[in-house]
Coordinates of C-alpha atoms in Angstrom, one line a residue:
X294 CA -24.2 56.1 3.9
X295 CA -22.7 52.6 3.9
X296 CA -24.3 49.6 5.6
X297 CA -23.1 49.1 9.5
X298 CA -21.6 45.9 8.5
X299 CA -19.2 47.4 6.1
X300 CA -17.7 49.2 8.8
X301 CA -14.1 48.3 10.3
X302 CA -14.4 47.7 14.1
X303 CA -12.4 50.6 14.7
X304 CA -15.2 52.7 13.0
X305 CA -18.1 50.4 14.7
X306 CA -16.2 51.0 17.8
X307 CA -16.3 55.2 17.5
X308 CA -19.7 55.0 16.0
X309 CA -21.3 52.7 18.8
X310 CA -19.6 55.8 21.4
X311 CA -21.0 58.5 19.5
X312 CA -24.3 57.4 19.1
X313 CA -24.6 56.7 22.7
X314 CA -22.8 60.1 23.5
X315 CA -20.0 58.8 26.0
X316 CA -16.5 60.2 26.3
X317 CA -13.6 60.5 24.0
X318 CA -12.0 59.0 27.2
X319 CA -11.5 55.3 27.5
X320 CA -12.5 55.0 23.9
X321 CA -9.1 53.3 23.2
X322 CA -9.8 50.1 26.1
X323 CA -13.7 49.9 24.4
X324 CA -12.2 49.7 21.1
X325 CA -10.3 46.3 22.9
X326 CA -13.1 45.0 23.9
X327 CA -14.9 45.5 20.6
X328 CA -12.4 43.3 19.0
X329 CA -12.0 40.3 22.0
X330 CA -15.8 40.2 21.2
X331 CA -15.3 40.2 17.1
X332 CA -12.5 36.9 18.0
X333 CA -10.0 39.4 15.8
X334 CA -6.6 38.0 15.1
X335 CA -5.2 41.4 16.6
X336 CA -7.6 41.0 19.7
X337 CA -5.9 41.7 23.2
X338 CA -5.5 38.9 25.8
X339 CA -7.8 38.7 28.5
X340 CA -7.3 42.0 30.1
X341 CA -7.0 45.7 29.5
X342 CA -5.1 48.0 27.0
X343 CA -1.6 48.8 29.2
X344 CA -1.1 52.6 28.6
X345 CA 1.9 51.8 26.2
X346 CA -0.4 49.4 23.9
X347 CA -3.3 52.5 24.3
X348 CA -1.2 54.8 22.6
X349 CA 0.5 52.8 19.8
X350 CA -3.5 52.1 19.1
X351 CA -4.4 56.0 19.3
X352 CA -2.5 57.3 15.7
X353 CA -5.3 54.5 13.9
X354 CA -8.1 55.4 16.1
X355 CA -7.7 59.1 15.6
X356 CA -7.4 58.6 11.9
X357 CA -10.7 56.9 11.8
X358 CA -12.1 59.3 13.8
X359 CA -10.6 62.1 11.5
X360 CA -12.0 60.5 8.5
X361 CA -15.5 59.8 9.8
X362 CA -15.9 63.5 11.1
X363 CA -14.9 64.5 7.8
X364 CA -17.9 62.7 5.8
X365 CA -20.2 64.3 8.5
X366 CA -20.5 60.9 10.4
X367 CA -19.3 62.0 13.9
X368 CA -18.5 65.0 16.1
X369 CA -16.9 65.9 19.0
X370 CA -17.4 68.2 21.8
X371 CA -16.2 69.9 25.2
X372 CA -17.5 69.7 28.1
X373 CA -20.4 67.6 29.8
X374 CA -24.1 67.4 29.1
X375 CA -25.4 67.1 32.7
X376 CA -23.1 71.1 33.3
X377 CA -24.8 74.3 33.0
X378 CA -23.0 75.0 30.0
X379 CA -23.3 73.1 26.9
X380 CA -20.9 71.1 25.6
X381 CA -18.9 72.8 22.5
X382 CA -18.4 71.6 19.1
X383 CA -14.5 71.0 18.3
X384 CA -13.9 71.4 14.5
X385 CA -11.4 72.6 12.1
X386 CA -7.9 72.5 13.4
X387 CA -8.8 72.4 16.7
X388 CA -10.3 68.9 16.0
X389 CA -7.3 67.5 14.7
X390 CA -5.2 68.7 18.0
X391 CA -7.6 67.0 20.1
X392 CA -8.1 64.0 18.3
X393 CA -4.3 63.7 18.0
X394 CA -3.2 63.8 21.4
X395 CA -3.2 60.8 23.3
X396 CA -4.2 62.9 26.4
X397 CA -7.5 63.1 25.5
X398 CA -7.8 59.5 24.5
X399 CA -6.3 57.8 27.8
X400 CA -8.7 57.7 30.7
X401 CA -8.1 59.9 33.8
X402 CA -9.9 60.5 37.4
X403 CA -9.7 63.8 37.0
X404 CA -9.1 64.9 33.3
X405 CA -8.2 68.5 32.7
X406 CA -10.4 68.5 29.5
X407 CA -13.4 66.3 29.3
X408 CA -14.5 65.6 25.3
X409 CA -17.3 63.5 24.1
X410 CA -18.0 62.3 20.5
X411 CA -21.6 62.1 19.2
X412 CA -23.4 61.9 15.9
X413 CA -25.6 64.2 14.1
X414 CA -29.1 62.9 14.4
X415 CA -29.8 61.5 10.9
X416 CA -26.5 59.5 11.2
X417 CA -27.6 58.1 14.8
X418 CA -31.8 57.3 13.3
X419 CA -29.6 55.2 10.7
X420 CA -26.9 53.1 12.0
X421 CA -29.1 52.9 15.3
X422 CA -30.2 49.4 15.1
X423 CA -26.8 48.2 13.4
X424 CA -25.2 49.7 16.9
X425 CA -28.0 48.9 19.3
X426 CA -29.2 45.5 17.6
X427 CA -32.2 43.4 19.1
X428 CA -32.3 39.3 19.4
X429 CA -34.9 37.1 18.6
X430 CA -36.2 36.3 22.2
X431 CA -39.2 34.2 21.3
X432 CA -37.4 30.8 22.5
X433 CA -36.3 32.1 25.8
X434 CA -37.6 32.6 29.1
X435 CA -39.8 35.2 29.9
X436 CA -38.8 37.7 32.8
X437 CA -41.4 35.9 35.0
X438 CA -40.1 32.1 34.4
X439 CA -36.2 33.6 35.6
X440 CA -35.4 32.7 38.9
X441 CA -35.1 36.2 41.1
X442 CA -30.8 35.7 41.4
X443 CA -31.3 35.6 37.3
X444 CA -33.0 38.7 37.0
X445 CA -30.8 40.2 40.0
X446 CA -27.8 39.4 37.4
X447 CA -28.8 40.4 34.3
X448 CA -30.1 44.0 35.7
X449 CA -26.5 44.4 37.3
X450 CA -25.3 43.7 34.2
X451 CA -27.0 46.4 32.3
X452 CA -26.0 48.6 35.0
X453 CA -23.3 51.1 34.9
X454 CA -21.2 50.1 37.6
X455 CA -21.9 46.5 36.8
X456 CA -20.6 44.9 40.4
X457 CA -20.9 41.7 41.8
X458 CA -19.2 41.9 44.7
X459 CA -17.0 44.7 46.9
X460 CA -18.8 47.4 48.7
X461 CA -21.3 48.2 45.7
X462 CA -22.1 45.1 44.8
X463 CA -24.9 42.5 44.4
X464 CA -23.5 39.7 46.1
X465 CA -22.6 39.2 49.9
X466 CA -19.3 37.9 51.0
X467 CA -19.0 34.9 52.4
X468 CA -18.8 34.6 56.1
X469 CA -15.2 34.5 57.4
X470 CA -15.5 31.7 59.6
X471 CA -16.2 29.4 56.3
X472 CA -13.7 26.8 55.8
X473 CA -12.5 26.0 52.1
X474 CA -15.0 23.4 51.4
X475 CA -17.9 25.9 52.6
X476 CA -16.6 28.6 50.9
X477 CA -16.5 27.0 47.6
X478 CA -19.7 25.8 48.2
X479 CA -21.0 29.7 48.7
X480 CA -19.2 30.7 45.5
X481 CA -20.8 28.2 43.8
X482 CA -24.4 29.1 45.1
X483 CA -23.9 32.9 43.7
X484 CA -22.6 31.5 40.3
X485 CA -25.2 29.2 39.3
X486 CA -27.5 32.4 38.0
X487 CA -24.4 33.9 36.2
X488 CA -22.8 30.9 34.6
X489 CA -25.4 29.9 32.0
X490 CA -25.0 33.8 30.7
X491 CA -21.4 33.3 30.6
X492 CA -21.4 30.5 28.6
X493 CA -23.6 31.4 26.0
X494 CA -21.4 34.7 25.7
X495 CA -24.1 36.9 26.9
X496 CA -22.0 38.3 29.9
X497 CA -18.4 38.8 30.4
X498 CA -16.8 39.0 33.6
X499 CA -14.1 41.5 35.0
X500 CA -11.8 42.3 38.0
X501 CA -11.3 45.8 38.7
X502 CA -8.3 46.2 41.2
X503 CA -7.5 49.7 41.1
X504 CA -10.3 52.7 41.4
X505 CA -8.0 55.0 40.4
X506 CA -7.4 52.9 37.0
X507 CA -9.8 51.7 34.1
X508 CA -7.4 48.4 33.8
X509 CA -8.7 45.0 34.2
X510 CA -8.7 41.4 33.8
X511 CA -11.3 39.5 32.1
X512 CA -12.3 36.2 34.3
X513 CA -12.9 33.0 31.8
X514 CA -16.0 30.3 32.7
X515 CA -13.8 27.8 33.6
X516 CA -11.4 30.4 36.5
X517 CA -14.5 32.2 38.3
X518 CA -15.1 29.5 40.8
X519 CA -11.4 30.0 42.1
X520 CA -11.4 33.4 41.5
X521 CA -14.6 34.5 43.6
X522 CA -13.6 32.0 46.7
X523 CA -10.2 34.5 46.1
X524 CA -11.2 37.2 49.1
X525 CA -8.5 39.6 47.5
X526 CA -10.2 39.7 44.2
X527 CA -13.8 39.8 45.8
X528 CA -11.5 43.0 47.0
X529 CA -14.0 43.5 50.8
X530 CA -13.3 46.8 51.3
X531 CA -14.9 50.6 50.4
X532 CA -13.1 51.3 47.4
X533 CA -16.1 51.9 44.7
X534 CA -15.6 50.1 41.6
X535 CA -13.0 47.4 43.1
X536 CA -14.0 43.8 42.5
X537 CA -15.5 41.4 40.3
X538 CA -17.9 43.1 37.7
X539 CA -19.6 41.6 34.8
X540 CA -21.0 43.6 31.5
X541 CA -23.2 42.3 28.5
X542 CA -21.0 41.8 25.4
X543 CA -22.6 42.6 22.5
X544 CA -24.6 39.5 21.5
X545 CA -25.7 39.9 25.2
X546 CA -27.0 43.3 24.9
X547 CA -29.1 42.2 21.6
X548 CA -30.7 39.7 24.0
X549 CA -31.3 42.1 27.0
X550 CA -32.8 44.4 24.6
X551 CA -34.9 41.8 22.1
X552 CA -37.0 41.3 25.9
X553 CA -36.1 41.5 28.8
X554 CA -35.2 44.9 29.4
X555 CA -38.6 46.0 28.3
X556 CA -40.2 43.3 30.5
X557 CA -38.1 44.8 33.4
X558 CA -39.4 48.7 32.9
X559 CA -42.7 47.0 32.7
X560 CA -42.4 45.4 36.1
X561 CA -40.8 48.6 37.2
X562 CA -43.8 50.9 36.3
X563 CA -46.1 48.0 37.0
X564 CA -44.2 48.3 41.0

């Protein structure tokens, strides 16, 4: 097998899914992220795929995904691993049907067919650490010397759901009798943990408007005060999901895992 590095991002992109397990599903809006991260020339802007630019994508992402299943490198299957019944391997011509239409590639609240991709477990021991990299942590804090607000960010980051504010979460919403001046002053209270993370490109941030929807808008450094003191894109309502989020990019995730994360189980198993 070839080194991770000589990879195309497309291929890092299916790989880093299938090792992990995750759906076929929203592969197409990960495979934009993967390249805003890379600073490709044919990265999106600061948002989401729109479903038109998803599916001029999908005819190169299934051809990748052809091509790697065909060397052995990664598989697909039907159905979920937390049902009763295990998921199915797709192959033959069946595979290319699936992997061709964009159906299966375009994310849905309620899909009619749910397909994962995975990789056979010699492929996964290798290209592990080239997907799932570790950073040298030695210069950094420990998980004792971050403040509590630090830790309270970087765990919601690692999180699935990710949120910062709306119903789910971390943060509170500021009290509605604040004027502008005390408002801003909130905002900037809850961002002083999250900003240094930001700027060293260990966190991205995102607003989520739509539950029904995997579309969003990535928030730069310099346009989260303004758009946290924004109540409509702290969205305070119930909808799950809604609001500002925030992820670890990659170079994040190295760090997270190079430390802290391991610090954190310890001081979970420790409580």
């Amino acid at each position: 097998m070839h080194s991770w590095d000589s990879l195309t991002i497309a291929e890092q992109a299916l790989m880093r899914r299938a090792i992990s397990g995750y759906s076929l599903a929203g592969m197409v809006q990960n495979y934009g992220v993967a390249l805003r991260w890379a600073d490709a020339e044919e990265a999106p802007p600061l948002r989401s795929y729109t479903e038109d630019e998803q599916r001029a994508l999908i005819p190169h992402l299934a051809a990748a995904a052809l091509d790697l299943a065909e060397r052995g490198l990664l598989t697909v299957h039907e159905g979920e691993s937390h049902r009763a019944t295990s998921p199915v391997l797709v192959a033959g011509l069946e595979l290319h049907e699936v992997l061709t239409d964009p159906t299966n590639w375009l994310w849905t609240t309620r899909p009619s067919r749910h397909f994962s991709l995975a990789a056979p477990q010699p492929v996964r021991e290798y290209w592990f650490d080239g997907a799932h990299p570790t950073a040298d942590t030695s210069a950094l804090p420990t998980w004792d010397k971050l403040s509590v607000d630090q830790r309270e960010v970087l765990v919601c980051a690692a999180e699935a759901s990710g949120m910062l504010t709306g119903a789910f979460g971390i943060w509170e919403d500021p009290p509605a009798d604040l004027d502008t001046t005390q408002r801003l002053a909130w905002v900037d209270r809850q961002l002083a943990p999250l900003l240094p993370f930001v700027h060293e490109g260990w966190i991205e941030v995102q607003h989520r408007a739509d539950e029904r929807s995997d579309a969003f808008t990535v928030i730069p450094l310099d346009g989260l005060r303004t758009a946290l003191a924004d109540p409509a894109i702290r969205h305070e309502g119930d909808e799950w999901g809604v609001g500002v989020g925030c992820i670890f990019t990659y170079a994040g995730l190295a760090v997270w895992r190079g430390g802290w994360s391991s610090e954190w189980g310890r001081r979970l198993n420790f409580d």
